[in-house]
């Protein structure tokens, strides 16, 4: 209770003491990129239409196709499009996780997504000289250009990763569905030891299962396309603000304010809690054995017997309360 209460002061909801136990010996920490390491708000950096296409028309088509998606990418495209969204024009919307969206706009088949989606549908697309997440757009199988968007790394991400290392975590890994170039740039910025890019949701799951073999795995994600990974990880953390409702439900720990720095502190709380529990168990057993020996030897006055029972229990409780004092004094 001391550990869970302490964690809640730091803005982390821990759903059970067993999760503190797992957290205390986490060896690998795996992060999702979009919405977890980055703040999930993408900005449109450039609109590059194919020749003969008006840039406003390209943006309008993309914004209409993304009208019903709650992916951070979709939100940014809608924010960049200044005009109104006319729902009458949209029909038959399908979102393909890790790929993009397909919709009928004004009776034309529109695809908006990454190169994987384009090649699966047989649309030829080309890369962009700008680094960022590239959203390719096609109309009736014809490539009409791309939109370049970029997301911003959370200001405390690098610090959180460094603190996890300092707390004894062996490996920090990033899993993302985004392009390799973008993933590597962000991994560099925050100091990840390993990057895996261009993963589909089920590939993220496979990769997590593989990493789990190397030791207790802590997964940190926002739940958009990665809720299944949360279910297989030994312990999972979701973003309380940006995360999907499914993620908050599926995860074992919830970061109320999406503040990544709280994770290494929570690992330290978990370790401290385990240390105090072990101390209390060892202390109680040792005292009981000593007093029992005194009893057998016939040198046990009544007051000492009462102390052996109630006194030891009170000392153990006081020892546990140290946890709260430590957290208040920022000792962990
Ligand atoms: P991450 O693993 O970084 O959280 P996702 O798995 O959610 O990313 O998405 C992976 C990739 O799939 C994105 O980088 C984007 O190229 C594409 N994508 C996913 N959803 C959409 C969408 N609604 N619109 C366009 N592209 C999308
Ligand atoms: Mg994500």
XYZ file of C-alpha atoms and ligand atoms in Angstrom:
360
model
C 0.000 0.000 0.000
C 2.916 2.325 0.759
C 4.354 1.711 -2.712
C 1.049 2.058 -4.568
C 0.156 5.192 -2.582
C 3.579 6.646 -3.308
C 3.251 5.938 -7.015
C -0.152 7.644 -7.121
C 1.445 10.792 -5.694
C 3.690 10.829 -8.763
C 0.664 10.518 -11.050
C 0.891 6.774 -11.711
C -2.090 4.533 -11.154
C -0.842 1.024 -10.249
C -3.586 -1.568 -10.588
C -2.148 -4.102 -8.105
C 0.837 -4.864 -5.897
C 1.854 -7.791 -8.150
C 2.667 -5.234 -10.868
C 5.038 -3.407 -8.514
C 6.744 -6.751 -7.987
C 7.204 -7.280 -11.767
C 8.303 -3.689 -12.229
C 11.003 -4.110 -9.597
C 12.867 -6.603 -11.786
C 12.125 -5.208 -15.263
C 15.143 -5.769 -17.542
C 13.855 -4.555 -20.901
C 11.679 -1.489 -21.445
C 9.933 -1.268 -24.817
C 8.411 1.999 -26.055
C 5.918 2.704 -28.800
C 6.817 5.852 -30.769
C 3.731 7.796 -31.837
C 1.825 9.122 -28.860
C 4.283 7.642 -26.361
C 7.783 9.018 -27.013
C 6.304 11.783 -29.136
C 3.425 13.938 -27.983
C 1.195 12.557 -30.704
C 0.521 15.912 -32.298
C 1.836 15.897 -35.842
C 2.303 19.072 -37.824
C 1.921 19.170 -41.573
C 5.375 20.225 -42.821
C 4.765 20.169 -46.582
C 2.140 19.326 -49.189
C 3.675 17.999 -52.418
C 1.049 17.414 -55.126
C 1.848 15.619 -58.390
C 1.914 17.890 -61.404
C -1.483 19.262 -62.379
C -2.995 18.780 -58.918
C -3.916 21.718 -56.732
C -2.305 21.450 -53.214
C -5.559 22.528 -51.541
C -7.436 19.798 -53.372
C -4.857 17.198 -52.219
C -5.231 18.325 -48.606
C -9.002 18.435 -48.881
C -9.170 14.872 -50.247
C -6.835 13.597 -47.500
C -8.766 15.422 -44.747
C -12.077 13.953 -45.977
C -10.623 10.419 -46.093
C -9.283 10.840 -42.547
C -12.553 12.365 -41.284
C -13.519 9.394 -39.122
C -10.105 8.230 -37.908
C -8.851 9.016 -34.410
C -5.206 8.266 -35.278
C -2.916 11.214 -34.366
C -1.990 11.426 -38.079
C -5.632 11.896 -39.058
C -6.137 14.608 -36.446
C -3.165 16.574 -37.812
C -4.352 16.353 -41.424
C -7.791 17.602 -40.392
C -6.189 20.427 -38.384
C -4.106 21.531 -41.387
C -7.142 21.627 -43.667
C -8.869 24.919 -43.079
C -12.084 24.233 -44.986
C -15.202 22.474 -43.708
C -15.533 18.669 -43.849
C -18.622 17.766 -45.863
C -19.767 14.372 -44.572
C -22.097 13.919 -47.587
C -19.029 13.472 -49.782
C -17.596 10.603 -47.714
C -18.632 6.994 -48.012
C -17.330 3.483 -47.318
C -14.417 4.361 -44.998
C -12.040 1.585 -43.946
C -9.051 2.102 -41.668
C -6.208 -0.416 -42.031
C -4.069 -0.353 -38.919
C -0.383 0.279 -39.624
C -1.203 1.214 -43.227
C -3.670 4.080 -43.529
C -7.232 4.650 -44.700
C -9.303 3.862 -47.774
C -12.517 5.763 -48.511
C -14.897 6.831 -51.277
C -14.880 10.592 -51.730
C -17.244 12.040 -54.370
C -17.537 8.519 -55.817
C -13.742 8.236 -56.243
C -11.668 5.593 -54.416
C -9.141 7.399 -52.237
C -6.181 5.867 -50.394
C -4.211 7.807 -47.782
C -1.331 6.055 -46.050
C 2.256 4.845 -46.167
C 4.198 3.197 -49.007
C 3.116 -0.230 -47.757
C -0.539 0.636 -48.430
C 0.338 2.032 -51.865
C 2.357 -0.999 -52.964
C -0.330 -3.381 -51.691
C -2.861 -1.573 -53.871
C -0.500 -1.357 -56.833
C -0.086 2.407 -56.793
C 3.395 3.650 -57.692
C 4.633 6.284 -55.260
C 7.965 8.004 -54.734
C 9.917 9.084 -51.671
C 10.340 12.633 -50.501
C 13.596 14.471 -49.831
C 12.194 15.737 -46.516
C 12.417 13.480 -43.475
C 9.191 12.962 -41.696
C 6.209 10.642 -41.897
C 5.066 10.599 -45.522
C 1.367 10.231 -46.267
C 0.848 9.173 -49.867
C -2.503 9.933 -51.502
C -4.049 8.199 -54.483
C -7.306 8.812 -56.355
C -8.839 5.952 -58.362
C -5.456 4.204 -58.420
C -3.671 7.326 -59.652
C -0.903 8.825 -57.463
C -1.781 12.462 -56.716
C 0.978 13.418 -54.284
C 2.027 13.248 -50.671
C 1.801 15.164 -47.425
C 4.818 15.302 -45.096
C 4.101 15.450 -41.386
C 6.402 15.434 -38.354
C 5.788 14.771 -34.705
C 7.624 16.276 -31.767
C 9.528 14.253 -29.167
C 8.219 14.791 -25.628
C 10.589 17.074 -23.715
C 11.172 14.539 -20.941
C 11.662 11.429 -23.140
C 15.481 11.475 -23.243
C 15.720 12.130 -19.534
C 13.321 9.270 -18.753
C 15.308 6.807 -20.901
C 18.605 7.833 -19.265
C 17.054 7.502 -15.796
C 15.779 4.010 -16.622
C 19.322 3.006 -17.598
C 20.630 4.482 -14.357
C 17.983 2.516 -12.449
C 19.451 -0.710 -13.858
C 17.298 -1.447 -16.917
C 19.483 -3.334 -19.420
C 17.794 -2.589 -22.720
C 15.498 0.156 -24.056
C 13.788 -0.650 -27.338
C 11.523 1.366 -29.655
C 8.857 -0.370 -31.754
C 7.040 1.654 -34.385
C 4.981 1.400 -37.514
C 6.602 4.550 -38.891
C 9.403 4.700 -41.501
C 12.962 3.625 -40.647
C 14.530 7.062 -41.240
C 12.064 8.808 -38.942
C 12.332 6.061 -36.294
C 16.135 6.153 -36.237
C 16.228 9.914 -35.898
C 13.906 9.843 -32.883
C 15.702 6.861 -31.310
C 18.956 8.806 -31.579
C 17.397 11.849 -29.980
C 16.139 9.972 -26.932
C 18.998 7.448 -26.629
C 17.311 4.098 -27.316
C 19.548 1.030 -27.467
C 17.496 -0.684 -30.193
C 14.994 0.405 -32.902
C 12.497 -1.647 -34.888
C 10.620 0.284 -37.580
C 7.892 -0.371 -40.167
C 6.140 -2.914 -37.958
C 2.514 -3.881 -38.418
C 0.504 -4.341 -35.213
C 0.989 -8.146 -35.260
C 4.708 -7.783 -35.964
C 4.967 -5.577 -32.873
C 3.384 -8.428 -30.942
C 5.861 -11.014 -32.336
C 8.814 -8.748 -31.578
C 7.609 -8.206 -28.003
C 7.257 -11.936 -27.461
C 10.837 -12.411 -28.654
C 12.170 -9.670 -26.363
C 10.265 -11.180 -23.447
C 12.563 -14.205 -23.557
C 15.523 -12.003 -22.490
C 13.964 -11.015 -19.161
C 10.985 -9.231 -17.603
C 9.494 -6.862 -20.165
C 7.887 -3.519 -19.430
C 5.892 -2.068 -22.332
C 5.015 1.611 -22.592
C 2.437 2.553 -25.236
C -0.577 4.654 -26.139
C -2.739 1.721 -27.212
C -3.357 2.903 -30.778
C -2.453 -0.245 -32.769
C -0.572 -1.748 -29.816
C -3.117 -2.803 -27.177
C -2.365 -6.533 -27.890
C 1.312 -5.949 -26.991
C 0.162 -4.574 -23.647
C -1.607 -7.825 -22.974
C 1.505 -10.014 -23.583
C 4.055 -7.801 -21.774
C 4.931 -8.768 -18.197
C 3.900 -5.292 -17.160
C 2.459 -2.483 -19.294
C 2.119 1.272 -18.939
C -0.418 3.356 -20.869
C -0.784 7.078 -21.425
C -3.780 8.322 -19.443
C -4.358 11.442 -21.554
C -3.387 10.514 -25.119
C -4.004 6.780 -24.796
C -7.078 4.986 -26.109
C -9.701 3.735 -23.654
C -8.750 0.136 -24.531
C -5.144 0.822 -23.524
C -6.064 2.350 -20.189
C -8.179 -0.773 -19.603
C -5.581 -3.315 -20.822
C -2.531 -1.823 -19.078
C -1.299 -2.546 -15.559
C -0.067 0.981 -14.879
C -1.524 4.270 -16.144
C 0.467 7.512 -16.411
C -2.197 10.047 -15.509
C -0.436 13.029 -17.108
C 1.610 11.164 -19.786
C 4.760 12.256 -17.974
C 7.486 9.736 -18.951
C 9.821 10.771 -16.140
C 7.445 9.089 -13.696
C 8.363 5.634 -15.098
C 11.953 5.423 -13.770
C 10.746 6.824 -10.457
C 8.075 4.141 -10.313
C 10.729 1.463 -10.990
C 12.704 2.814 -8.036
C 9.569 2.839 -5.841
C 8.901 -0.780 -6.819
C 12.451 -1.810 -5.884
C 12.304 0.064 -2.577
C 8.915 -1.495 -1.792
C 10.255 -4.976 -2.393
C 13.263 -4.257 -0.195
C 11.016 -3.079 2.651
C 8.755 -6.138 2.338
C 11.791 -8.441 2.524
C 13.164 -6.508 5.518
C 9.829 -6.809 7.315
C 9.527 -10.537 6.700
C 13.100 -11.228 7.804
C 12.733 -8.995 10.870
C 9.401 -10.525 11.978
C 10.608 -14.126 11.611
C 13.916 -13.434 13.375
C 12.194 -11.725 16.313
C 9.581 -14.489 16.681
C 12.269 -17.192 16.676
C 14.313 -15.286 19.286
C 11.311 -14.744 21.582
C 10.246 -18.376 21.177
C 13.697 -19.483 22.300
C 13.382 -17.213 25.342
C 9.970 -18.727 26.065
C 11.339 -22.269 25.899
C 14.172 -21.285 28.236
C 11.538 -19.960 30.654
C 12.883 -16.398 30.770
C 10.016 -14.639 29.006
C 8.060 -12.107 31.106
C 4.539 -11.243 29.952
C 5.403 -7.703 28.748
C 8.049 -9.141 26.450
C 5.544 -11.631 24.993
C 3.166 -8.750 24.218
C 6.024 -6.829 22.580
C 6.957 -9.902 20.519
C 3.460 -9.963 19.092
C 2.171 -6.379 18.803
C 5.485 -4.536 18.980
C 7.035 -6.366 16.048
C 3.925 -5.755 13.983
C 4.017 -2.013 14.786
C 7.704 -1.802 13.891
C 6.995 -3.482 10.541
C 4.202 -0.989 9.819
C 6.458 1.934 10.757
C 9.150 0.553 8.462
C 6.600 0.464 5.612
C 5.622 4.074 6.280
C 9.215 5.083 5.526
C 8.279 4.566 1.905
C 5.854 7.478 1.996
C 8.375 9.734 3.728
C 10.993 8.863 1.136
C 8.654 9.725 -1.743
C 7.599 12.976 -0.111
C 11.259 13.889 0.379
C 11.915 12.945 -3.297
C 14.258 10.221 -2.047
C 13.134 7.933 -4.871
P 3.341 3.830 -34.170
O 3.812 2.435 -34.114
O 4.493 4.782 -34.356
O 2.487 4.209 -33.001
P 1.138 3.172 -35.996
O 1.334 1.699 -35.895
O -0.066 3.758 -35.348
O 2.458 3.983 -35.521
O 1.097 3.580 -37.554
C 2.127 3.158 -38.398
C 2.090 3.844 -39.747
O 0.895 3.520 -40.466
C 2.091 5.360 -39.666
O 3.396 5.887 -39.572
C 1.405 5.745 -40.999
O 2.341 5.698 -42.047
C 0.407 4.628 -41.202
N -0.942 4.982 -40.714
C -1.599 4.442 -39.659
N -2.818 4.987 -39.500
C -2.950 5.917 -40.458
C -3.980 6.860 -40.813
N -5.137 6.966 -40.166
N -3.748 7.654 -41.884
C -2.610 7.573 -42.585
N -1.605 6.735 -42.294
C -1.750 5.917 -41.247
Mg 1.124 4.413 -31.318
